[in-house]
mmCIF file of C-alpha atoms in Angstrom:
data_model
loop_
_atom_site.group_PDB
_atom_site.id
_atom_site.type_symbol
_atom_site.label_atom_id
_atom_site.label_comp_id
_atom_site.label_asym_id
_atom_site.label_seq_id
_atom_site.Cartn_x
_atom_site.Cartn_y
_atom_site.Cartn_z
ATOM 1 C CA MET A 1 -7.107 -18.478 9.940
ATOM 2 C CA ASN A 2 -4.496 -20.359 7.929
ATOM 3 C CA LYS A 3 -5.468 -22.256 4.818
ATOM 4 C CA GLU A 4 -2.117 -23.999 4.519
ATOM 5 C CA ASN A 5 0.032 -25.705 7.117
ATOM 6 C CA ASN A 6 3.687 -25.605 6.174
ATOM 7 C CA ALA A 7 7.189 -25.719 7.544
ATOM 8 C CA ALA A 8 8.222 -22.287 6.218
ATOM 9 C CA ASP A 9 10.311 -20.300 8.687
ATOM 10 C CA LEU A 10 9.126 -16.693 8.950
ATOM 11 C CA SER A 11 11.978 -15.791 11.305
ATOM 12 C CA LYS A 12 14.441 -15.995 8.409
ATOM 13 C CA VAL A 13 12.285 -13.617 6.383
ATOM 14 C CA ILE A 14 12.069 -11.161 9.275
ATOM 15 C CA ALA A 15 15.834 -11.261 9.800
ATOM 16 C CA TYR A 16 16.427 -10.618 6.095
ATOM 17 C CA ALA A 17 13.992 -7.687 6.033
ATOM 18 C CA LYS A 18 15.691 -6.175 9.063
ATOM 19 C CA SER A 19 19.112 -6.505 7.428
ATOM 20 C CA ILE A 20 17.937 -4.634 4.307
ATOM 21 C CA LEU A 21 15.603 -2.067 5.819
ATOM 22 C CA GLY A 22 17.070 -1.531 9.276
ATOM 23 C CA ASN A 23 18.955 1.611 8.229
ATOM 24 C CA ASP A 24 16.417 3.083 5.815
ATOM 25 C CA TYR A 25 15.680 6.783 6.236
ATOM 26 C CA THR A 26 12.888 7.306 3.697
ATOM 27 C CA GLY A 27 9.942 6.063 5.764
ATOM 28 C CA HIS A 28 10.112 2.582 4.228
ATOM 29 C CA GLY A 29 12.251 0.970 6.897
ATOM 30 C CA TYR A 30 11.893 -2.097 9.071
ATOM 31 C CA ASP A 31 9.497 -0.304 11.431
ATOM 32 C CA HIS A 32 7.159 0.255 8.465
ATOM 33 C CA VAL A 33 7.105 -3.352 7.240
ATOM 34 C CA LYS A 34 6.662 -4.595 10.812
ATOM 35 C CA ARG A 35 3.566 -2.414 11.134
ATOM 36 C CA VAL A 36 2.297 -3.665 7.762
ATOM 37 C CA ALA A 37 2.655 -7.229 9.047
ATOM 38 C CA GLY A 38 0.708 -6.303 12.179
ATOM 39 C CA LEU A 39 -2.007 -4.504 10.240
ATOM 40 C CA SER A 40 -2.277 -7.471 7.895
ATOM 41 C CA GLN A 41 -3.020 -9.733 10.843
ATOM 42 C CA ALA A 42 -5.547 -7.208 12.185
ATOM 43 C CA ILE A 43 -7.366 -7.306 8.829
ATOM 44 C CA ILE A 44 -7.354 -11.117 8.774
ATOM 45 C CA ASP A 45 -8.743 -11.292 12.307
ATOM 46 C CA ALA A 46 -11.358 -8.556 11.886
ATOM 47 C CA ASP A 47 -12.644 -9.802 8.532
ATOM 48 C CA LYS A 48 -12.306 -13.480 9.527
ATOM 49 C CA LEU A 49 -10.337 -14.299 6.379
ATOM 50 C CA THR A 50 -8.861 -17.663 5.507
ATOM 51 C CA VAL A 51 -5.395 -17.119 4.087
ATOM 52 C CA ASP A 52 -1.897 -18.581 3.886
ATOM 53 C CA THR A 53 -0.481 -16.721 6.866
ATOM 54 C CA PHE A 54 3.124 -17.243 5.808
ATOM 55 C CA VAL A 55 2.462 -15.694 2.387
ATOM 56 C CA VAL A 56 0.793 -12.669 3.975
ATOM 57 C CA GLN A 57 3.464 -12.118 6.593
ATOM 58 C CA ALA A 58 6.391 -12.767 4.253
ATOM 59 C CA ALA A 59 4.991 -10.398 1.622
ATOM 60 C CA ALA A 60 4.416 -7.750 4.290
ATOM 61 C CA TYR A 61 7.997 -7.963 5.536
ATOM 62 C CA LEU A 62 9.583 -8.226 2.085
ATOM 63 C CA HIS A 63 7.606 -5.788 -0.045
ATOM 64 C CA ASP A 64 9.950 -2.817 0.369
ATOM 65 C CA THR A 65 13.165 -4.842 0.109
ATOM 66 C CA VAL A 66 12.655 -4.733 -3.679
ATOM 67 C CA ASP A 67 11.357 -1.158 -3.956
ATOM 68 C CA ASP A 68 13.330 1.197 -6.198
ATOM 69 C CA LYS A 69 12.892 3.909 -3.557
ATOM 70 C CA VAL A 70 14.975 1.802 -1.195
ATOM 71 C CA VAL A 71 17.377 -0.406 -3.178
ATOM 72 C CA ALA A 72 19.699 0.583 -6.012
ATOM 73 C CA ASP A 73 19.510 -2.703 -7.953
ATOM 74 C CA VAL A 74 15.956 -4.054 -8.076
ATOM 75 C CA THR A 75 16.892 -7.120 -10.152
ATOM 76 C CA ALA A 76 19.544 -8.155 -7.642
ATOM 77 C CA ALA A 77 17.087 -7.509 -4.799
ATOM 78 C CA TYR A 78 14.576 -9.968 -6.280
ATOM 79 C CA THR A 79 17.320 -12.580 -6.582
ATOM 80 C CA GLU A 80 18.180 -12.113 -2.914
ATOM 81 C CA VAL A 81 14.520 -12.361 -1.900
ATOM 82 C CA ARG A 82 14.191 -15.652 -3.756
ATOM 83 C CA ALA A 83 17.271 -16.958 -1.924
ATOM 84 C CA CYS A 84 15.750 -15.788 1.369
ATOM 85 C CA LEU A 85 12.494 -17.636 0.681
ATOM 86 C CA THR A 86 14.395 -20.780 -0.318
ATOM 87 C CA ALA A 87 16.321 -20.613 2.968
ATOM 88 C CA ALA A 88 13.005 -20.142 4.773
ATOM 89 C CA ARG A 89 11.684 -23.353 3.148
ATOM 90 C CA ALA A 90 8.824 -21.612 1.351
ATOM 91 C CA SER A 91 7.138 -23.805 -1.229
ATOM 92 C CA GLU A 92 7.355 -22.852 -4.898
ATOM 93 C CA ALA A 93 3.651 -21.946 -4.847
ATOM 94 C CA GLN A 94 4.186 -19.683 -1.848
ATOM 95 C CA THR A 95 7.228 -18.064 -3.439
ATOM 96 C CA LYS A 96 5.309 -17.428 -6.653
ATOM 97 C CA GLU A 97 2.446 -15.786 -4.773
ATOM 98 C CA ILE A 98 4.763 -13.655 -2.627
ATOM 99 C CA PHE A 99 6.529 -12.427 -5.771
ATOM 100 C CA SER A 100 3.189 -11.641 -7.397
ATOM 101 C CA ILE A 101 2.208 -9.545 -4.387
ATOM 102 C CA ILE A 102 5.428 -7.573 -3.962
ATOM 103 C CA GLU A 103 5.775 -6.951 -7.697
ATOM 104 C CA ASN A 104 2.335 -5.339 -7.952
ATOM 105 C CA LEU A 105 1.660 -3.917 -4.506
ATOM 106 C CA SER A 106 2.454 -0.224 -4.694
ATOM 107 C CA PHE A 107 0.243 2.696 -5.656
ATOM 108 C CA SER A 108 2.729 3.687 -8.330
ATOM 109 C CA LYS A 109 2.462 0.243 -9.929
ATOM 110 C CA GLU A 110 -1.248 0.898 -10.473
ATOM 111 C CA LEU A 111 -0.140 3.608 -12.875
ATOM 112 C CA LEU A 112 1.471 0.862 -14.947
ATOM 113 C CA GLN A 113 -0.989 -1.019 -17.113
ATOM 114 C CA GLY A 114 -1.926 -4.408 -15.729
ATOM 115 C CA ALA A 115 -0.370 -4.052 -12.272
ATOM 116 C CA GLN A 116 -2.722 -5.648 -9.735
ATOM 117 C CA VAL A 117 -2.991 -8.041 -6.825
ATOM 118 C CA ALA A 118 -5.730 -10.625 -7.226
ATOM 119 C CA SER A 119 -5.415 -13.004 -4.274
ATOM 120 C CA VAL A 120 -6.926 -12.520 -0.846
ATOM 121 C CA GLU A 121 -3.400 -12.520 0.568
ATOM 122 C CA GLY A 122 -2.375 -9.760 -1.813
ATOM 123 C CA ARG A 123 -5.392 -7.612 -1.034
ATOM 124 C CA VAL A 124 -4.732 -7.949 2.696
ATOM 125 C CA VAL A 125 -1.113 -6.820 2.399
ATOM 126 C CA ARG A 126 -1.996 -4.004 -0.010
ATOM 127 C CA ASP A 127 -4.656 -2.619 2.334
ATOM 128 C CA ALA A 128 -2.275 -2.903 5.289
ATOM 129 C CA ASP A 129 0.496 -1.115 3.395
ATOM 130 C CA ARG A 130 -1.888 1.663 2.430
ATOM 131 C CA LEU A 131 -3.186 2.041 5.968
ATOM 132 C CA ASP A 132 0.360 2.718 7.128
ATOM 133 C CA ALA A 133 0.451 5.645 4.679
ATOM 134 C CA LEU A 134 -2.455 7.260 6.547
ATOM 135 C CA GLY A 135 -3.089 8.772 9.966
ATOM 136 C CA ALA A 136 -0.416 10.172 12.272
ATOM 137 C CA ILE A 137 2.134 7.664 10.995
ATOM 138 C CA GLY A 138 1.258 8.592 7.421
ATOM 139 C CA ILE A 139 1.806 12.302 8.088
ATOM 140 C CA LEU A 140 5.243 11.656 9.564
ATOM 141 C CA ARG A 141 6.252 9.185 6.837
ATOM 142 C CA THR A 142 5.214 11.610 4.109
ATOM 143 C CA SER A 143 7.220 14.407 5.711
ATOM 144 C CA TYR A 144 10.181 12.100 6.290
ATOM 145 C CA PHE A 145 10.233 10.914 2.678
ATOM 146 C CA GLY A 146 9.732 14.413 1.299
ATOM 147 C CA GLY A 147 12.610 15.771 3.335
ATOM 148 C CA SER A 148 14.924 12.966 2.271
ATOM 149 C CA HIS A 149 14.151 13.815 -1.385
ATOM 150 C CA GLN A 150 14.289 17.591 -0.946
ATOM 151 C CA HIS A 151 10.613 18.119 -1.691
ATOM 152 C CA PRO A 152 9.191 21.450 -0.431
ATOM 153 C CA ILE A 153 6.796 21.240 2.491
ATOM 154 C CA HIS A 154 4.189 23.419 0.791
ATOM 155 C CA ASP A 155 3.803 25.855 -2.084
ATOM 156 C CA SER A 156 0.397 27.486 -2.423
ATOM 157 C CA ASN A 157 1.161 28.238 -6.070
ATOM 158 C CA LEU A 158 1.524 24.552 -6.942
ATOM 159 C CA ALA A 159 -1.778 22.719 -7.380
ATOM 160 C CA PRO A 160 -1.943 18.974 -6.705
ATOM 161 C CA LYS A 161 -1.378 16.830 -9.795
ATOM 162 C CA THR A 162 -3.279 13.910 -11.239
ATOM 163 C CA PHE A 163 -0.533 11.482 -12.183
ATOM 164 C CA GLN A 164 -0.852 9.563 -15.427
ATOM 165 C CA ASP A 165 2.201 7.325 -15.246
ATOM 166 C CA HIS A 166 4.863 5.918 -12.949
ATOM 167 C CA GLN A 167 7.605 8.261 -14.162
ATOM 168 C CA ASP A 168 5.542 11.388 -13.549
ATOM 169 C CA TYR A 169 4.541 10.118 -10.101
ATOM 170 C CA ARG A 170 8.162 9.617 -9.089
ATOM 171 C CA LYS A 171 8.962 13.303 -9.731
ATOM 172 C CA GLY A 172 6.793 14.362 -6.809
ATOM 173 C CA THR A 173 5.592 17.865 -5.953
ATOM 174 C CA THR A 174 5.281 18.961 -2.312
ATOM 175 C CA VAL A 175 4.720 17.157 0.957
ATOM 176 C CA ILE A 176 1.256 18.676 1.400
ATOM 177 C CA ASN A 177 0.237 18.026 -2.207
ATOM 178 C CA HIS A 178 1.025 14.349 -1.660
ATOM 179 C CA PHE A 179 -1.956 14.202 0.685
ATOM 180 C CA TYR A 180 -4.249 15.070 -2.225
ATOM 181 C CA GLU A 181 -2.325 13.340 -5.008
ATOM 182 C CA LYS A 182 -2.226 9.943 -3.313
ATOM 183 C CA LEU A 183 -3.132 9.608 0.338
ATOM 184 C CA PHE A 184 -6.724 10.867 0.238
ATOM 185 C CA LEU A 185 -7.381 8.579 -2.732
ATOM 186 C CA LEU A 186 -6.544 5.443 -0.757
ATOM 187 C CA PRO A 187 -9.763 4.849 1.238
ATOM 188 C CA GLU A 188 -11.810 4.222 -1.914
ATOM 189 C CA LYS A 189 -9.185 1.735 -3.079
ATOM 190 C CA MET A 190 -9.439 -0.435 0.037
ATOM 191 C CA THR A 191 -10.941 -3.880 -0.558
ATOM 192 C CA THR A 192 -11.231 -5.249 2.993
ATOM 193 C CA GLU A 193 -13.902 -4.125 5.445
ATOM 194 C CA TYR A 194 -11.346 -3.378 8.157
ATOM 195 C CA GLY A 195 -9.246 -1.441 5.666
ATOM 196 C CA LYS A 196 -12.172 0.711 4.538
ATOM 197 C CA LYS A 197 -13.206 1.662 8.077
ATOM 198 C CA GLU A 198 -9.693 2.265 9.398
ATOM 199 C CA ALA A 199 -8.718 4.304 6.331
ATOM 200 C CA GLN A 200 -11.677 6.636 6.838
ATOM 201 C CA ARG A 201 -10.775 7.106 10.507
ATOM 202 C CA ARG A 202 -7.166 7.921 9.681
ATOM 203 C CA VAL A 203 -8.029 10.307 6.853
ATOM 204 C CA ALA A 204 -10.371 12.242 9.166
ATOM 205 C CA PHE A 205 -7.410 12.815 11.495
ATOM 206 C CA MET A 206 -5.257 13.962 8.566
ATOM 207 C CA LYS A 207 -7.878 16.482 7.431
ATOM 208 C CA ASP A 208 -8.000 17.927 10.950
ATOM 209 C CA PHE A 209 -4.220 18.199 10.832
ATOM 210 C CA LEU A 210 -4.346 20.077 7.521
ATOM 211 C CA GLN A 211 -6.794 22.622 8.907
ATOM 212 C CA GLU A 212 -4.310 23.416 11.666
ATOM 213 C CA PHE A 213 -1.397 23.336 9.211
ATOM 214 C CA TYR A 214 -2.959 25.973 6.921
ATOM 215 C CA THR A 215 -3.808 28.155 9.920
ATOM 216 C CA GLU A 216 -0.189 28.100 11.071
ATOM 217 C CA TRP A 217 1.324 28.340 7.565
ATOM 218 C CA ASP A 218 -0.611 31.445 6.457
ATOM 219 C CA VAL A 219 0.426 33.806 9.255
#
């Protein structure tokens, strides 16, 4: 359901996202944001939400084009996103909301005081983004990111951490610890009904995977 009819052109946003994220090798590439867009629509449909569809879809496609894990110059990236939204004929209100979402979306931003998404659109995209960190896709993305940053797969002598701030979170530990440090915390942070149910299903799969992982690791 769309609460605003507008002439904004999502195809320009999609093309821009593909140009920035098409060659990403950290698990935050175009395939990821495309899935987030699809999951966002699944949430909207399942929960029968009334939203500005362009805001949701644009935020889903753009959220990692300004992420410091992906781009070297975050300030320049925001400038380019604004130009993209202007070219796509987004209204100023839509642009403001999209910026609010992508500036405050990530788990790491929650470690910064005051970072939050308040709108229905923002909560939809946040839940969708977090769902893509779970399940089979989540396992592969975590491994992919860890390998690209030279994180160990597992070290039984390193206990999972409880991160207190953004800087500490960015240091990372091991691929397996990331399951406990972030991923298994996500279901309780979901705010949509679809997100809550799907997160639990995906986490159950991940816990089964870990049982097999420990069996094979400790030979």
